[in-house]
Coordinates of N, CA and C in Angstrom, one line a residue:
M1 N 101.4 88.3 57.4 CA 101.0 86.9 57.8 C 101.6 86.2 59.4
K2 N 102.6 86.2 58.8 CA 103.4 84.9 60.0 C 103.4 85.8 61.2
V3 N 103.7 87.3 61.0 CA 103.9 88.0 61.7 C 102.8 88.5 62.7
A4 N 101.7 88.4 62.1 CA 100.3 88.5 62.5 C 100.1 87.6 63.6
Y5 N 100.5 85.9 62.9 CA 100.4 85.1 63.9 C 100.9 84.6 64.9
L6 N 102.3 84.5 65.0 CA 103.2 85.4 66.2 C 103.3 86.4 67.5
I7 N 102.3 87.0 67.0 CA 101.6 88.4 68.1 C 100.9 88.3 68.7
L8 N 100.1 87.3 68.0 CA 99.0 86.4 68.3 C 98.7 85.4 69.8
I9 N 100.2 84.8 68.8 CA 100.3 84.1 69.8 C 101.0 84.1 70.7
S10 N 101.9 84.9 71.1 CA 103.0 85.9 72.1 C 102.0 86.2 72.9
I11 N 101.0 86.9 72.7 CA 99.2 87.7 73.4 C 99.0 86.8 74.6
F12 N 98.6 85.3 73.5 CA 98.1 84.4 74.3 C 99.3 83.6 75.2
M13 N 100.0 83.4 75.3 CA 100.9 82.5 76.3 C 101.4 83.9 77.6
T14 N 101.6 85.1 77.2 CA 101.6 86.2 78.1 C 100.3 85.8 78.7
K15 N 99.4 85.8 78.9 CA 98.1 85.8 79.2 C 98.1 84.5 80.0
G16 N 98.4 83.8 79.6 CA 98.2 82.3 80.4 C 99.0 82.2 81.1
C17 N 100.3 83.0 81.1 CA 101.5 82.6 81.6 C 101.0 83.8 83.2
S18 N 100.4 84.7 82.9 CA 99.7 85.7 84.3 C 98.7 85.0 84.6
D19 N 97.8 84.7 84.4 CA 96.8 83.6 85.4 C 97.3 82.7 85.9
D20 N 99.1 81.1 85.4 CA 99.4 81.1 86.4 C 99.9 81.5 87.6
A21 N 100.3 82.7 87.3 CA 100.9 83.3 88.1 C 100.0 83.3 89.4
K22 N 99.1 84.4 89.0 CA 97.6 84.8 89.4 C 97.8 83.8 90.9
K23 N 97.5 82.5 90.3 CA 96.6 81.4 90.6 C 97.8 80.7 91.6
D24 N 99.0 81.0 91.6 CA 100.1 81.0 92.2 C 99.8 81.5 93.2
L25 N 100.0 82.8 93.5 CA 100.3 83.7 94.4 C 98.6 83.9 95.1
K26 N 97.4 82.7 94.9 CA 96.3 83.0 95.4 C 96.5 82.0 96.1
N27 N 97.3 80.6 96.0 CA 97.4 79.8 97.2 C 99.1 79.9 97.5
T28 N 99.4 81.1 97.8 CA 100.4 81.6 98.6 C 99.9 82.4 100.0
T29 N 100.9 81.7 100.7 CA 100.9 83.0 102.3 C 102.1 83.5 101.8
I30 N 102.1 85.0 101.6 CA 103.0 85.9 102.7 C 103.4 86.3 103.5
Q31 N 104.3 86.7 104.5 CA 104.1 86.9 105.4 C 105.5 88.1 105.6
Y32 N 105.7 89.0 105.8 CA 106.5 90.0 106.4 C 106.4 90.5 107.7
V33 N 107.7 90.5 108.9 CA 107.2 91.0 110.0 C 108.6 91.6 110.3
A34 N 108.2 93.2 111.0 CA 109.0 93.9 111.7 C 109.3 93.9 112.6
N35 N 110.1 94.0 113.3 CA 110.0 94.5 114.7 C 111.4 94.2 115.6
T36 N 111.2 95.2 117.0 CA 112.0 96.1 117.7 C 111.9 95.5 118.9
R37 N 112.4 96.1 120.0 CA 112.2 95.6 121.4 C 110.9 96.4 121.8
G38 N 110.3 97.7 121.2 CA 109.8 98.8 121.2 C 108.1 98.4 120.3
S39 N 108.6 97.8 118.8 CA 107.7 97.6 118.0 C 107.7 96.3 117.4
F40 N 106.1 96.3 116.7 CA 106.4 95.3 116.0 C 104.9 95.6 114.7
Q41 N 105.2 94.8 113.8 CA 104.2 94.3 112.8 C 104.0 93.2 112.0
K42 N 103.2 93.4 111.7 CA 103.1 92.0 111.0 C 102.2 91.8 110.1
I43 N 102.6 91.8 108.5 CA 101.6 91.8 107.3 C 101.4 90.9 106.8
T44 N 100.6 90.0 106.8 CA 100.4 88.8 106.0 C 99.3 88.6 104.6
I45 N 99.6 88.4 103.6 CA 98.7 88.7 102.9 C 98.8 87.5 102.2
Q46 N 97.0 86.9 101.8 CA 96.5 85.5 101.3 C 95.5 85.9 100.6
N47 N 95.4 84.8 99.8 CA 94.0 85.4 98.6 C 93.5 86.6 98.6
Q48 N 94.3 87.4 98.1 CA 94.1 88.5 97.6 C 93.6 89.7 99.0
E49 N 93.9 89.2 100.3 CA 93.4 90.2 101.3 C 95.1 90.1 102.3
I50 N 95.1 91.3 102.6 CA 95.8 91.5 103.6 C 95.4 92.1 105.3
S51 N 96.3 91.5 105.8 CA 96.1 91.1 107.2 C 97.2 92.1 107.7
I52 N 96.9 93.1 108.9 CA 98.1 93.6 109.3 C 98.0 93.6 110.9
S53 N 99.0 93.5 111.6 CA 98.6 93.0 113.3 C 100.1 93.8 113.8
K54 N 100.2 94.6 114.7 CA 100.7 95.3 115.4 C 100.7 94.9 117.1
N55 N 100.7 93.9 117.3 CA 100.3 93.1 118.8 C 101.4 92.0 118.8
R56 N 101.9 91.9 119.8 CA 102.7 90.0 119.0 C 102.0 89.3 119.6
N57 N 101.1 89.6 120.3 CA 100.4 88.8 121.3 C 98.7 88.4 120.8
E58 N 98.4 89.0 119.4 CA 97.4 89.1 118.7 C 97.4 87.5 118.3
D59 N 96.2 86.8 118.5 CA 96.2 85.5 118.2 C 95.4 85.6 116.7
G60 N 94.8 86.6 116.7 CA 93.9 86.4 115.2 C 95.3 87.1 114.3
K61 N 94.1 86.9 112.8 CA 95.1 87.9 111.9 C 95.3 89.5 112.4
G62 N 94.0 90.1 112.4 CA 93.9 91.4 112.8 C 93.6 92.2 112.1
T63 N 93.3 92.9 111.2 CA 93.0 94.0 110.9 C 93.5 93.7 109.3
T64 N 91.7 92.9 108.7 CA 91.8 92.2 106.9 C 91.3 93.3 106.6
T65 N 91.8 93.6 104.5 CA 91.1 94.3 104.1 C 91.8 93.5 102.7
K66 N 90.3 94.0 102.0 CA 91.1 93.0 100.4 C 92.0 93.9 99.6
I67 N 92.8 93.5 98.9 CA 93.7 94.1 98.4 C 93.4 94.4 96.5
L68 N 93.1 95.7 96.3 CA 92.5 96.0 95.1 C 93.3 95.1 93.3
D69 N 92.4 95.2 92.8 CA 92.7 94.8 91.6 C 94.3 94.9 91.4
A70 N 94.2 95.9 90.8 CA 95.5 96.8 90.0 C 96.6 96.1 91.0
E71 N 96.7 96.5 92.7 CA 97.6 96.0 93.3 C 97.9 95.1 93.0
W72 N 97.0 94.2 93.3 CA 96.9 92.6 93.6 C 97.9 92.2 92.1
N73 N 97.7 92.7 91.1 CA 98.3 92.5 89.3 C 99.8 92.9 89.8
Q74 N 100.3 94.1 89.9 CA 101.4 94.4 90.7 C 102.4 93.7 91.3
L75 N 101.6 92.7 92.4 CA 102.2 92.4 93.7 C 102.5 90.6 92.9
V76 N 101.2 90.4 92.0 CA 101.7 88.8 91.5 C 102.8 89.3 89.8
L77 N 103.5 90.1 89.7 CA 104.1 90.5 88.5 C 104.9 89.9 89.3
L78 N 105.8 91.0 90.4 CA 106.5 91.3 91.0 C 107.0 90.0 91.8
F79 N 105.7 89.1 92.7 CA 106.0 87.6 93.1 C 106.6 86.9 91.9
S80 N 106.0 86.5 90.7 CA 107.0 85.9 89.3 C 108.2 86.4 89.0
K81 N 108.4 87.2 89.6 CA 110.1 87.1 89.6 C 111.1 86.7 90.5
I82 N 110.8 86.4 91.6 CA 111.4 85.7 92.3 C 111.6 84.7 92.6
D83 N 112.8 84.3 93.1 CA 113.3 82.7 92.7 C 113.7 82.3 94.5
L84 N 112.5 81.0 94.4 CA 112.0 81.1 96.3 C 113.1 80.3 96.5
D85 N 113.7 79.6 95.4 CA 114.5 78.6 96.3 C 116.2 79.6 96.9
K86 N 116.3 80.8 96.4 CA 117.6 81.3 96.6 C 116.8 82.5 97.6
L87 N 115.7 82.4 98.0 CA 115.5 83.9 99.1 C 116.4 84.1 100.3
N88 N 116.6 82.3 100.9 CA 117.0 82.5 101.9 C 118.6 82.6 102.0
Y89 N 119.3 82.8 100.5 CA 121.0 83.1 100.2 C 120.9 85.0 100.0
Y90 N 120.1 85.3 100.0 CA 119.8 87.0 99.3 C 120.7 87.3 100.8
E91 N 121.7 88.8 100.8 CA 122.4 89.4 101.6 C 122.1 90.4 101.9
A92 N 121.9 90.9 103.1 CA 121.6 92.1 103.3 C 121.9 93.0 103.4
P93 N 121.7 94.3 102.9 CA 122.7 95.5 102.6 C 123.0 96.1 103.6
T94 N 122.4 96.1 104.7 CA 122.5 97.0 105.3 C 122.8 96.6 106.9
Q95 N 123.5 96.3 107.6 CA 123.3 96.0 109.3 C 123.1 96.9 110.5
K96 N 121.6 97.7 110.0 CA 121.7 99.0 111.3 C 120.9 98.3 112.4
R97 N 120.1 97.2 111.9 CA 119.5 96.5 113.2 C 120.1 96.0 114.3
F98 N 121.6 96.4 113.5 CA 122.9 95.2 115.1 C 122.7 96.2 116.0
Y99 N 122.7 97.4 115.7 CA 122.6 98.5 117.0 C 121.4 99.3 117.5
D100 N 120.2 98.5 117.0 CA 118.8 99.5 117.2 C 118.7 100.3 116.4
G101 N 119.2 100.7 115.2 CA 119.7 101.8 114.2 C 117.9 101.3 113.2
A102 N 117.8 99.9 113.2 CA 116.8 99.6 111.7 C 116.1 98.7 113.1
A103 N 114.2 98.7 112.6 CA 113.7 97.2 112.7 C 114.5 96.1 112.3
M104 N 114.3 94.6 113.0 CA 114.8 93.7 111.4 C 113.5 93.0 111.3
A105 N 113.4 93.1 110.2 CA 112.7 92.1 109.2 C 113.1 91.1 108.6
N106 N 111.4 90.1 108.4 CA 111.9 89.1 107.2 C 110.5 88.8 106.3
L107 N 111.1 88.2 105.5 CA 110.1 87.9 105.0 C 109.9 86.0 105.0
S108 N 109.0 85.9 104.7 CA 108.4 83.9 104.4 C 107.3 83.8 103.9
I109 N 107.2 83.8 103.0 CA 106.3 82.8 101.6 C 105.9 81.3 101.6
I110 N 104.7 81.1 102.0 CA 104.5 79.3 101.8 C 103.8 78.7 100.1
H111 N 104.9 78.9 100.0 CA 104.4 78.7 98.5 C 104.4 76.6 97.9
K112 N 103.1 76.3 97.8 CA 102.9 75.0 97.4 C 103.6 74.3 98.5
G113 N 103.1 74.5 99.8 CA 103.1 73.5 100.8 C 104.8 73.4 101.1
K114 N 105.5 74.9 100.9 CA 106.9 74.9 101.7 C 107.1 76.0 101.7
E115 N 107.7 76.3 102.9 CA 108.6 77.5 103.3 C 109.6 77.4 102.9
Y116 N 109.6 79.1 102.8 CA 110.8 79.8 102.2 C 111.1 81.4 103.0
Q117 N 112.1 81.1 103.3 CA 112.2 82.5 104.5 C 113.6 82.9 104.1
S118 N 114.0 84.3 104.0 CA 114.6 85.4 104.1 C 115.4 85.6 104.8
V119 N 116.7 85.8 104.6 CA 117.9 86.3 105.5 C 116.5 87.1 106.4
T120 N 117.5 87.8 107.6 CA 117.3 89.0 108.9 C 117.6 89.7 107.9
F121 N 116.8 91.2 107.6 CA 117.1 92.4 107.2 C 116.7 93.7 107.8
D122 N 117.5 95.5 107.6 CA 116.6 96.0 108.4 C 115.4 96.3 107.6
N123 N 114.3 96.5 108.2 CA 113.3 97.2 108.1 C 113.3 98.5 106.8
G124 N 112.5 98.0 105.7 CA 113.0 99.7 104.9 C 114.2 99.4 104.0
N125 N 115.2 98.6 104.4 CA 116.3 97.9 103.5 C 116.4 96.6 103.0
P126 N 115.4 96.3 102.3 CA 115.9 94.9 102.2 C 116.4 94.2 101.2
P127 N 116.9 93.0 100.8 CA 118.0 92.8 99.7 C 117.2 93.1 98.8
I128 N 118.5 93.5 97.8 CA 117.9 94.1 96.2 C 117.3 92.8 95.4
E129 N 117.6 91.5 95.1 CA 117.0 90.6 95.2 C 115.6 90.8 95.0
I130 N 115.1 91.1 96.2 CA 113.2 90.7 96.6 C 112.9 92.5 97.0
A131 N 113.9 93.3 97.1 CA 112.8 95.2 97.0 C 112.2 95.2 96.5
D132 N 111.7 95.1 95.5 CA 110.4 95.3 94.7 C 109.3 94.8 95.1
F133 N 109.7 93.9 95.4 CA 108.7 92.7 96.0 C 108.0 93.7 97.7
V134 N 109.3 93.1 98.1 CA 109.0 93.8 99.7 C 108.4 95.1 100.0
N135 N 109.3 96.1 99.1 CA 108.6 97.4 98.9 C 106.6 97.6 98.4
K136 N 106.8 96.6 97.6 CA 104.7 96.9 97.4 C 104.3 96.2 98.7
V137 N 104.6 95.0 99.0 CA 104.2 94.2 100.0 C 103.9 95.3 101.1
T138 N 105.1 96.6 101.7 CA 104.7 97.5 102.6 C 103.8 98.4 102.8
S139 N 104.5 98.8 100.9 CA 103.3 100.0 100.4 C 101.4 99.8 100.8
L140 N 101.3 98.7 100.2 CA 100.1 98.1 100.7 C 99.2 98.8 102.6
V141 N 100.3 98.6 103.0 CA 100.1 99.2 104.5 C 100.0 99.7 104.6
K142 N 100.4 101.2 103.8 CA 101.0 102.6 104.2 C 99.6 103.0 103.8
Q143 N 98.9 102.4 102.4 CA 97.6 102.8 101.9 C 96.5 102.6 102.8
E144 N 96.4 101.1 103.7 CA 95.3 101.6 104.7 C 95.2 102.7 105.6
K145 N 96.4 103.3 105.7 CA 96.1 104.0 106.8 C 95.5 105.4 106.6

């Protein structure tokens, strides 16, 4: 009986945490920018919508679409694993952007009124600590094509 009780409590606590994470991400703005001298891509995620802009001079959001619930849930899970206070300390694993071997990329997150910024890294090769999250964000763009 005690085991069943513990299992039920665990299920309710897990569900509560995931709902909190969904609310946190819903009120968060994620922006991923990758650019070189000749190309530009800005991905903005907010409120379960993704906006993609390929023009540096574009004032608006660009093309906006809704993120599917399954994709959103995966994004929420990955977001919950990021330590935002350490985001700017994670080191880029490669430096191809120094000699135009890769586009420069940055991740910025505005969460609860505070902006968190990553170091600049090579597009397609983010710091290990945020790699799963960044790869999920960029995969959402690939699905839109």
